[in-house]
Coordinates of C-alpha atoms and ligand atoms in Angstrom, one line a residue:
M1 CA -29.8 0.1 -36.0
K2 CA -28.1 2.4 -38.5
T3 CA -26.0 5.3 -37.2
L4 CA -24.6 8.0 -39.3
I5 CA -21.8 10.3 -38.0
I6 CA -21.7 13.5 -40.0
N7 CA -19.5 16.6 -40.3
G8 CA -16.5 15.1 -38.3
T9 CA -12.8 14.8 -39.1
V10 CA -12.1 11.1 -39.5
V11 CA -8.6 10.4 -38.3
S12 CA -6.6 7.2 -39.1
A13 CA -3.0 6.2 -38.5
T14 CA -2.2 7.5 -42.0
G15 CA -4.3 10.7 -42.4
R16 CA -7.4 12.7 -41.8
S17 CA -10.3 13.8 -43.9
Q18 CA -13.8 15.2 -43.7
A19 CA -16.1 12.2 -44.0
D20 CA -19.3 10.7 -42.8
V21 CA -19.3 7.3 -41.2
L22 CA -22.2 4.9 -41.6
I23 CA -22.5 2.1 -39.0
D24 CA -25.0 -0.6 -39.8
G25 CA -25.7 -3.0 -37.0
E26 CA -22.3 -3.8 -35.4
T27 CA -20.1 -2.9 -38.3
I28 CA -18.9 0.0 -40.3
A29 CA -20.8 0.0 -43.6
A30 CA -19.2 3.0 -45.3
V31 CA -16.9 6.0 -45.0
L32 CA -18.4 8.6 -47.4
A33 CA -17.7 12.0 -48.8
P34 CA -19.8 14.5 -46.7
G35 CA -23.4 14.7 -47.6
S36 CA -23.3 11.6 -49.8
V37 CA -26.5 10.4 -51.6
L38 CA -26.8 6.7 -51.9
L39 CA -29.1 5.3 -54.6
G40 CA -30.9 8.6 -54.9
H41 CA -31.7 8.7 -51.2
D42 CA -30.6 11.3 -48.7
L43 CA -28.6 9.0 -46.4
A44 CA -29.3 11.0 -43.3
A45 CA -33.1 10.5 -43.8
S46 CA -32.7 6.7 -44.0
V47 CA -30.8 6.0 -40.8
D48 CA -32.1 5.5 -37.2
R49 CA -29.7 8.0 -35.7
V50 CA -27.5 10.9 -36.9
I51 CA -24.7 12.2 -34.7
D52 CA -23.3 15.6 -35.6
A53 CA -19.5 15.6 -35.0
R54 CA -18.8 19.1 -36.4
G55 CA -15.5 20.4 -35.0
K56 CA -14.6 17.0 -33.5
Y57 CA -12.4 14.0 -34.3
V58 CA -13.9 10.7 -35.3
I59 CA -11.4 8.0 -34.3
P60 CA -11.3 4.2 -34.0
G61 CA -12.0 3.1 -30.4
G62 CA -9.0 2.8 -28.2
I63 CA -7.4 -0.6 -27.5
D64 CA -5.6 -1.0 -24.2
A65 CA -3.5 -4.1 -24.6
H66 CA -2.2 -4.3 -21.1
T67 CA -4.7 -4.4 -18.2
H68 CA -4.9 -6.5 -14.9
M69 CA -8.5 -6.5 -13.8
E70 CA -9.0 -8.5 -10.5
L71 CA -5.4 -9.6 -10.5
P72 CA -4.4 -11.3 -7.3
F73 CA -1.1 -9.6 -6.4
G74 CA 0.9 -8.4 -3.5
G75 CA -1.4 -10.0 -0.9
T76 CA -4.5 -8.5 -2.3
A77 CA -6.3 -8.2 -5.7
A78 CA -6.5 -5.3 -8.2
S79 CA -9.5 -3.3 -7.2
D80 CA -11.2 -3.0 -10.6
T81 CA -13.4 -6.0 -11.5
F82 CA -14.0 -6.7 -15.2
E83 CA -17.3 -4.8 -14.8
T84 CA -15.9 -1.6 -13.2
G85 CA -12.6 -1.6 -15.1
T86 CA -14.2 -2.0 -18.6
R87 CA -16.9 0.5 -17.8
A88 CA -14.2 3.0 -16.9
A89 CA -12.4 2.1 -20.1
A90 CA -15.5 2.9 -22.1
W91 CA -15.8 6.3 -20.4
G92 CA -12.3 7.1 -21.6
G93 CA -12.8 6.0 -25.2
T94 CA -11.3 2.6 -25.0
T95 CA -13.5 0.0 -26.6
S96 CA -11.3 -3.1 -26.3
I97 CA -8.9 -4.3 -23.6
I98 CA -6.5 -7.3 -23.6
D99 CA -6.1 -8.6 -20.0
F100 CA -3.7 -11.2 -18.6
A101 CA -4.9 -14.6 -17.6
V102 CA -2.6 -16.1 -15.0
Q103 CA -1.0 -19.5 -14.6
R104 CA 1.3 -20.0 -11.6
T105 CA 3.9 -22.7 -10.8
G106 CA 2.1 -26.1 -10.4
E107 CA -1.2 -24.9 -11.9
R108 CA -2.5 -26.0 -15.3
V109 CA -2.5 -23.2 -18.0
Q110 CA -6.0 -24.4 -19.0
D111 CA -7.3 -23.9 -15.5
G112 CA -5.8 -20.4 -15.2
L113 CA -7.4 -19.4 -18.6
A114 CA -10.7 -20.9 -17.6
A115 CA -10.7 -18.9 -14.4
W116 CA -10.1 -15.7 -16.3
H117 CA -13.0 -16.5 -18.7
E118 CA -15.2 -17.0 -15.7
K119 CA -14.2 -13.7 -14.2
A120 CA -14.9 -11.7 -17.4
A121 CA -17.8 -13.5 -19.1
G122 CA -21.0 -11.5 -18.9
E123 CA -19.3 -8.7 -17.0
C124 CA -17.6 -6.5 -19.5
A125 CA -18.7 -3.2 -20.9
V126 CA -16.3 -3.4 -23.9
D127 CA -14.7 -6.3 -25.9
Y128 CA -11.9 -8.1 -24.2
G129 CA -9.2 -10.6 -25.1
F130 CA -6.5 -12.3 -23.1
H131 CA -2.8 -12.8 -23.1
Q132 CA -1.6 -15.7 -21.0
I133 CA 0.9 -15.2 -18.1
I134 CA 3.0 -18.3 -17.8
G135 CA 4.2 -18.0 -14.2
G136 CA 5.6 -21.5 -14.1
V137 CA 7.4 -22.7 -17.2
D138 CA 7.6 -26.5 -17.0
D139 CA 6.8 -29.5 -19.3
A140 CA 3.1 -29.3 -18.7
S141 CA 2.8 -25.5 -19.3
L142 CA 5.0 -25.7 -22.4
A143 CA 2.8 -28.4 -23.8
A144 CA -0.3 -26.4 -23.0
M145 CA 1.0 -23.5 -24.9
D146 CA 0.4 -25.5 -28.1
T147 CA -3.3 -25.1 -27.6
L148 CA -3.4 -21.3 -27.0
V149 CA -3.6 -20.2 -30.6
D150 CA -6.8 -22.2 -31.0
E151 CA -8.2 -20.4 -28.0
G152 CA -7.6 -17.0 -29.6
I153 CA -4.6 -16.3 -27.3
T154 CA -1.6 -15.5 -29.4
S155 CA 0.7 -13.9 -26.9
F156 CA 2.1 -14.9 -23.5
K157 CA 3.9 -13.0 -20.8
L158 CA 7.0 -14.0 -18.8
F159 CA 8.5 -12.2 -15.9
M160 CA 12.2 -11.7 -15.3
A161 CA 11.1 -10.0 -12.0
Y162 CA 9.1 -11.1 -8.9
P163 CA 11.1 -14.2 -7.8
G164 CA 8.8 -16.6 -6.0
V165 CA 5.7 -15.2 -7.7
F166 CA 5.8 -15.0 -11.5
Y167 CA 9.5 -15.2 -12.1
S168 CA 11.1 -17.3 -14.8
D169 CA 14.9 -18.0 -14.9
D170 CA 16.9 -17.9 -18.1
A171 CA 16.5 -21.7 -18.7
Q172 CA 12.7 -21.3 -18.4
I173 CA 12.7 -18.3 -20.7
L174 CA 14.8 -20.1 -23.3
K175 CA 12.4 -23.0 -23.4
A176 CA 9.3 -20.8 -23.6
M177 CA 10.9 -18.7 -26.3
Q178 CA 11.7 -21.9 -28.3
K179 CA 7.9 -22.6 -28.1
S180 CA 7.2 -19.0 -29.2
A181 CA 9.4 -19.4 -32.3
E182 CA 7.7 -22.7 -33.1
T183 CA 4.1 -21.6 -32.7
G184 CA 4.1 -17.9 -33.7
L185 CA 3.0 -16.9 -30.2
L186 CA 4.4 -13.4 -29.3
T187 CA 6.6 -13.5 -26.2
M188 CA 5.8 -10.5 -23.9
M189 CA 8.4 -9.8 -21.3
H190 CA 8.5 -8.0 -18.0
A191 CA 12.1 -7.1 -18.3
E192 CA 13.7 -6.3 -14.9
N193 CA 16.3 -8.3 -13.1
G194 CA 14.2 -9.5 -10.2
P195 CA 16.8 -11.3 -8.1
A196 CA 19.2 -8.2 -8.2
I197 CA 16.2 -5.9 -7.3
D198 CA 15.4 -8.1 -4.3
V199 CA 19.0 -7.8 -3.0
L200 CA 19.0 -4.0 -3.3
A201 CA 15.5 -3.7 -1.8
E202 CA 16.6 -5.8 1.2
Q203 CA 19.7 -3.6 1.7
L204 CA 17.6 -0.5 1.6
A205 CA 15.2 -1.9 4.1
K206 CA 18.0 -2.8 6.5
Q207 CA 19.1 0.9 6.3
A208 CA 15.5 1.9 7.3
K209 CA 14.9 3.3 3.8
T210 CA 11.4 2.0 3.7
S211 CA 9.3 4.8 2.2
P212 CA 7.6 4.4 -1.3
Y213 CA 10.4 6.4 -3.0
F214 CA 12.9 3.6 -2.4
H215 CA 10.8 1.2 -4.5
G216 CA 12.1 3.2 -7.5
V217 CA 15.7 3.3 -6.1
A218 CA 15.8 -0.5 -5.8
R219 CA 14.5 -1.0 -9.3
A220 CA 17.4 0.8 -10.9
W221 CA 17.4 1.5 -14.7
Q222 CA 20.5 -0.7 -15.1
L223 CA 18.4 -3.7 -14.1
E224 CA 15.8 -2.8 -16.7
E225 CA 18.5 -2.3 -19.4
E226 CA 20.3 -5.6 -18.5
A227 CA 17.1 -7.6 -18.5
T228 CA 15.9 -6.1 -21.8
H229 CA 19.3 -7.0 -23.4
R230 CA 19.1 -10.5 -22.0
A231 CA 15.6 -11.0 -23.4
I232 CA 16.6 -9.6 -26.8
M233 CA 19.6 -12.0 -26.9
L234 CA 17.5 -15.0 -25.9
G235 CA 15.0 -14.0 -28.6
N236 CA 17.8 -13.7 -31.1
L237 CA 19.1 -17.1 -30.2
T238 CA 15.7 -18.8 -30.4
G239 CA 14.1 -16.8 -33.1
A240 CA 11.2 -15.8 -30.8
P241 CA 9.4 -12.5 -31.6
L242 CA 9.6 -10.3 -28.5
Y243 CA 7.4 -7.6 -27.1
V244 CA 8.8 -5.8 -24.0
V245 CA 6.0 -4.4 -21.8
H246 CA 6.0 -1.1 -19.8
V247 CA 9.4 0.2 -20.9
S248 CA 10.4 3.1 -18.7
A249 CA 14.2 3.5 -19.0
K250 CA 15.8 5.3 -21.9
Q251 CA 18.6 2.7 -21.8
A252 CA 16.0 -0.1 -22.4
V253 CA 14.7 1.9 -25.4
E254 CA 18.2 2.0 -26.8
Q255 CA 18.4 -1.8 -26.5
L256 CA 15.2 -2.2 -28.4
A257 CA 16.3 0.3 -31.0
W258 CA 19.5 -1.5 -31.9
A259 CA 17.8 -4.9 -31.9
R260 CA 15.2 -3.5 -34.4
D261 CA 17.9 -1.9 -36.5
D262 CA 19.6 -5.3 -36.5
G263 CA 16.5 -6.8 -38.0
Q264 CA 15.0 -8.6 -35.0
N265 CA 11.3 -8.9 -34.4
V266 CA 11.4 -6.8 -31.3
F267 CA 8.7 -4.4 -30.1
G268 CA 8.2 -2.1 -27.1
E269 CA 5.3 -0.6 -25.2
T270 CA 5.4 2.3 -22.8
C271 CA 2.6 3.7 -20.5
P272 CA 1.4 7.2 -19.7
Q273 CA 3.0 7.2 -16.3
Y274 CA 6.5 7.0 -17.9
L275 CA 5.7 9.9 -20.1
Y276 CA 4.4 12.3 -17.5
L277 CA 5.4 11.2 -14.0
S278 CA 8.9 11.0 -12.3
L279 CA 10.6 9.5 -9.3
E280 CA 11.0 13.1 -8.0
D281 CA 7.2 13.6 -8.1
Q282 CA 6.9 10.5 -6.0
L283 CA 9.6 11.7 -3.6
G284 CA 8.0 15.1 -3.2
A285 CA 4.5 13.7 -2.6
V286 CA 3.3 14.3 0.9
S287 CA -0.3 14.6 2.1
E288 CA -2.0 15.3 5.4
E289 CA -3.7 12.0 5.3
W290 CA -0.8 9.8 4.3
G291 CA 2.4 11.8 5.0
E292 CA 5.2 10.7 2.8
F293 CA 3.4 7.4 2.2
E294 CA 1.4 9.5 -0.3
G295 CA 4.1 8.3 -2.8
A296 CA 2.6 4.8 -2.7
K297 CA 0.1 6.0 -5.2
W298 CA 2.8 5.9 -7.8
V299 CA 4.4 2.6 -6.9
C300 CA 4.4 0.5 -10.0
S301 CA 6.9 -1.7 -11.9
T302 CA 8.8 -0.9 -13.9
P303 CA 9.1 2.2 -11.6
L304 CA 8.9 5.9 -12.4
R305 CA 12.3 7.2 -13.5
S306 CA 14.3 10.2 -12.4
K307 CA 13.4 13.4 -14.4
H308 CA 17.1 14.4 -14.3
E309 CA 18.1 11.4 -16.4
G310 CA 16.1 12.3 -19.5
H311 CA 13.9 9.2 -19.7
Q312 CA 10.7 11.1 -20.5
H313 CA 12.2 13.1 -23.3
H314 CA 13.7 10.0 -24.8
M315 CA 10.5 8.1 -24.5
W316 CA 8.5 10.8 -26.4
Q317 CA 11.2 10.8 -29.0
A318 CA 11.0 7.0 -29.3
L319 CA 7.2 7.3 -29.9
R320 CA 8.0 9.5 -32.8
T321 CA 10.7 7.4 -34.3
N322 CA 8.8 4.2 -33.8
D323 CA 11.5 2.7 -31.5
I324 CA 8.5 2.3 -29.2
Q325 CA 5.4 1.2 -31.1
M326 CA 2.5 1.6 -28.7
V327 CA 1.1 2.9 -25.5
S328 CA -0.9 0.7 -23.0
T329 CA -1.7 1.4 -19.4
D330 CA -0.6 -1.6 -17.3
H331 CA -3.8 -0.8 -15.5
C332 CA -3.4 -2.4 -12.1
P333 CA -5.3 -0.4 -9.5
F334 CA -5.1 -0.7 -5.8
C335 CA -6.8 1.5 -3.2
M336 CA -4.7 3.3 -0.6
K337 CA -7.0 2.2 2.2
G338 CA -6.6 -1.5 2.9
Q339 CA -4.4 -2.2 -0.1
K340 CA -1.4 0.1 -0.8
E341 CA -1.3 0.7 3.0
L342 CA -0.2 -2.9 3.4
G343 CA 3.3 -1.5 2.7
A344 CA 3.0 1.5 5.1
N345 CA 6.1 0.3 7.0
D346 CA 8.0 -1.2 4.1
F347 CA 7.8 -0.3 0.4
R348 CA 8.4 -4.0 -0.5
A349 CA 4.8 -4.8 0.7
I350 CA 3.1 -2.1 -1.3
P351 CA 1.0 -3.7 -4.1
N352 CA 2.5 -2.5 -7.4
G353 CA 0.3 -0.8 -9.8
I354 CA -1.4 2.4 -11.2
G355 CA -4.9 2.7 -12.6
S356 CA -5.2 4.6 -15.9
V357 CA -7.4 2.6 -18.2
E358 CA -9.9 5.5 -18.2
H359 CA -7.4 8.2 -19.1
R360 CA -5.0 6.7 -21.7
M361 CA -6.7 8.3 -24.7
D362 CA -6.9 11.8 -23.0
L363 CA -3.3 11.6 -21.6
M364 CA -1.9 10.6 -25.0
Y365 CA -3.9 13.3 -26.7
Q366 CA -1.9 15.8 -24.7
G367 CA 1.1 14.7 -26.7
V368 CA -0.8 16.1 -29.8
V369 CA -1.6 19.3 -27.9
T370 CA 2.0 19.9 -27.0
G371 CA 3.3 18.9 -30.4
Q372 CA 5.1 15.8 -29.3
I373 CA 3.2 13.5 -31.7
S374 CA 0.8 14.1 -34.6
L375 CA -2.9 13.4 -34.5
E376 CA -2.4 10.4 -36.7
R377 CA 0.3 9.0 -34.5
W378 CA -2.0 9.4 -31.5
V379 CA -4.5 7.0 -33.2
E380 CA -1.7 4.7 -34.3
L381 CA -0.2 4.4 -30.8
T382 CA -3.4 3.9 -29.0
S383 CA -5.5 1.9 -31.4
T384 CA -4.2 0.8 -34.8
T385 CA -0.9 -0.6 -33.8
P386 CA -2.4 -2.5 -30.8
A387 CA -4.8 -4.1 -33.2
R388 CA -2.1 -5.1 -35.6
M389 CA 0.3 -6.2 -32.8
F390 CA -2.2 -8.5 -31.2
G391 CA -4.1 -10.0 -34.2
L392 CA -7.2 -7.8 -34.3
H393 CA -6.4 -5.8 -37.5
G394 CA -9.3 -5.4 -39.9
R395 CA -11.8 -5.8 -37.0
K396 CA -10.4 -3.2 -34.6
G397 CA -8.1 -0.2 -34.8
V398 CA -9.5 1.2 -38.1
I399 CA -12.6 3.0 -39.4
Q400 CA -13.2 1.2 -42.7
P401 CA -16.0 -0.9 -44.2
G402 CA -16.3 -4.3 -42.5
A403 CA -14.5 -3.3 -39.3
D404 CA -16.4 -3.4 -36.0
G405 CA -18.3 -0.2 -35.3
D406 CA -16.0 1.0 -32.5
V407 CA -15.9 4.7 -32.8
V408 CA -15.0 7.6 -30.5
I409 CA -16.0 11.2 -31.1
Y410 CA -13.4 13.4 -29.5
D411 CA -13.8 17.1 -28.9
P412 CA -10.5 18.9 -29.1
N413 CA -12.1 22.0 -27.6
G414 CA -13.5 20.1 -24.6
R415 CA -11.9 20.1 -21.2
T416 CA -11.4 17.3 -18.7
T417 CA -10.0 17.5 -15.1
I418 CA -8.9 14.1 -13.8
S419 CA -9.9 13.4 -10.2
A420 CA -10.8 10.4 -8.0
A421 CA -14.0 12.3 -7.2
T422 CA -15.2 11.9 -10.8
H423 CA -13.4 9.0 -12.3
H424 CA -15.1 5.6 -12.8
M425 CA -12.4 3.3 -11.8
N426 CA -12.8 1.5 -8.5
M427 CA -10.0 3.4 -6.8
D428 CA -10.0 5.7 -3.8
H429 CA -7.3 8.0 -5.4
S430 CA -6.0 8.9 -8.8
A431 CA -2.4 8.9 -9.8
W432 CA -3.5 11.7 -12.1
E433 CA -5.3 13.9 -9.6
G434 CA -5.8 17.4 -10.9
F435 CA -4.4 16.8 -14.4
Q436 CA -6.0 19.2 -16.8
I437 CA -6.8 17.6 -20.2
D438 CA -7.3 19.7 -23.3
G439 CA -9.9 17.5 -25.0
H440 CA -12.8 15.4 -24.1
V441 CA -14.3 12.0 -25.0
D442 CA -17.8 13.0 -26.1
T443 CA -19.3 9.8 -27.6
V444 CA -18.2 6.2 -27.4
I445 CA -19.7 3.6 -29.7
S446 CA -18.9 -0.1 -29.4
R447 CA -19.9 -2.4 -32.2
G448 CA -22.6 0.0 -33.2
K449 CA -24.0 0.6 -29.7
V450 CA -23.6 4.0 -28.0
L451 CA -22.1 3.4 -24.6
V452 CA -21.3 6.9 -23.6
D453 CA -22.9 10.1 -24.9
D454 CA -22.8 13.6 -23.5
G455 CA -21.9 12.6 -20.0
A456 CA -24.3 9.7 -19.7
Y457 CA -23.6 6.0 -19.6
L458 CA -26.0 4.1 -21.9
G459 CA -24.3 0.7 -21.9
R460 CA -24.8 -2.4 -19.8
K461 CA -22.6 -5.0 -18.2
G462 CA -22.2 -7.9 -20.7
D463 CA -22.1 -5.6 -23.8
G464 CA -18.5 -6.7 -24.3
R465 CA -17.6 -9.9 -26.0
Y466 CA -14.5 -12.2 -25.9
L467 CA -12.1 -11.4 -28.7
K468 CA -10.5 -14.5 -30.2
R469 CA -7.3 -13.0 -31.7
G470 CA -5.2 -14.1 -34.6
L471 CA -1.4 -14.1 -34.8
S472 CA 0.4 -10.7 -34.7
Q473 CA 0.2 -9.0 -38.1
Y474 CA 3.8 -7.7 -37.6
L475 CA 5.1 -11.2 -38.0
I476 CA 3.5 -12.2 -41.2
Ligands
LIG501 N1 3.6 -4.1 -12.6 C1 2.8 -3.4 -11.9 O1 3.0 -2.2 -11.6 N2 1.6 -4.0 -11.5 C2 1.3 -5.4 -11.9 C3 2.4 -6.2 -12.4 C4 3.5 -5.4 -12.9 O2 4.4 -5.9 -13.6
LIG502 ZN1 4.9 -6.3 -15.8
LIG503 ZN1 1.3 -5.7 -16.3

């Protein structure tokens, strides 16, 4: 199957131009001056399908490098399966995800990874890779980390939060980072001081401060800044490259900025919720159905931050200055009914997570509309840098000959209203209910196959393939 996309504006991380894109089979064959004639033939006449992208942007498919499909967490499991979550991703212009396989204390890393392969194989709408959560750093898991690169898993995640669940203490972090320095695996860090958070949360609960808002009060920014600093210094000591996930506090951004200025291989990711939503939104949220428990929809960790402290402004700035390099979702959906409501009487029991895998491209495009970031930076933050960061560059994140035919046609004049009534994620609510999007994902092509076109879903489960990843291109 040969597809030619004509008349569009092709946008990359470094520029934009009027060009036609030829996809042959699963890969991009050529990016051509408009109306090109090849070997005397009118190209449009020799292909199977021509898509007219006049007035629209032609961008590389989005890469969401932080999702949690089916994650067992908080006494339940994330409500999107690999099937529903990746289909929703496709609807939103994301053609690759990187999810987190889980190993817990006492379990073998190999078994955790095998379990994730089993959940995802044959189910996904788009291509998928894995990071490895090491929830129990011990001699066996450290030894198993030596085998990860051969499996195409070149990054692992540690948690400084969630004592008794995924938590690693400093000694464990030090050992895992030594392994990271030795193997080239990128250390991903959930940087919040979990033991201190648990003390504050218990104190709040004893004062009957149990509504969802207090989740954010307990998870104070000082505890994100402190953990980020500690992770940076342990990385400095061991020589481990460090990637801090879901950064929400401006003080944590400042930690990353000085470490980068100091020459360390330190990177940071933020998520749409930290750019648009605040602790006050959560406090003010009351509904007929849920009363003040409505705020549970926005319980995630790291938490939403106070709008009076300037975190959002600082985060947009950091996206421009490259103190933060990319935007993922931390997609971890839970329904209100039967899941979030486990914490109806105590915020500590609310499963943490927001579902956004379908909306990341649209939400970040609003930064272009409002002048916070350029069109090129939009592509860089959502696709090109994730590919480079996680060893997919050349295949993903670019529209160039030889790359996978992952292409999104985005209409800047289209309109989208986000709602649980119309989204494709398996969630009974939306953290983004009523958000008006200037722009629309019109057509989504994954390895040459049209998955979404003009409001219709044309893909099938199992279209997505496992992505064996290389080492991070930022380290070589
Ligand atoms: N944060 C979340 O909000 N959900 C899953 C895990 C995490 O770290
Ligand atoms: Zn996390
Ligand atoms: Zn996460």
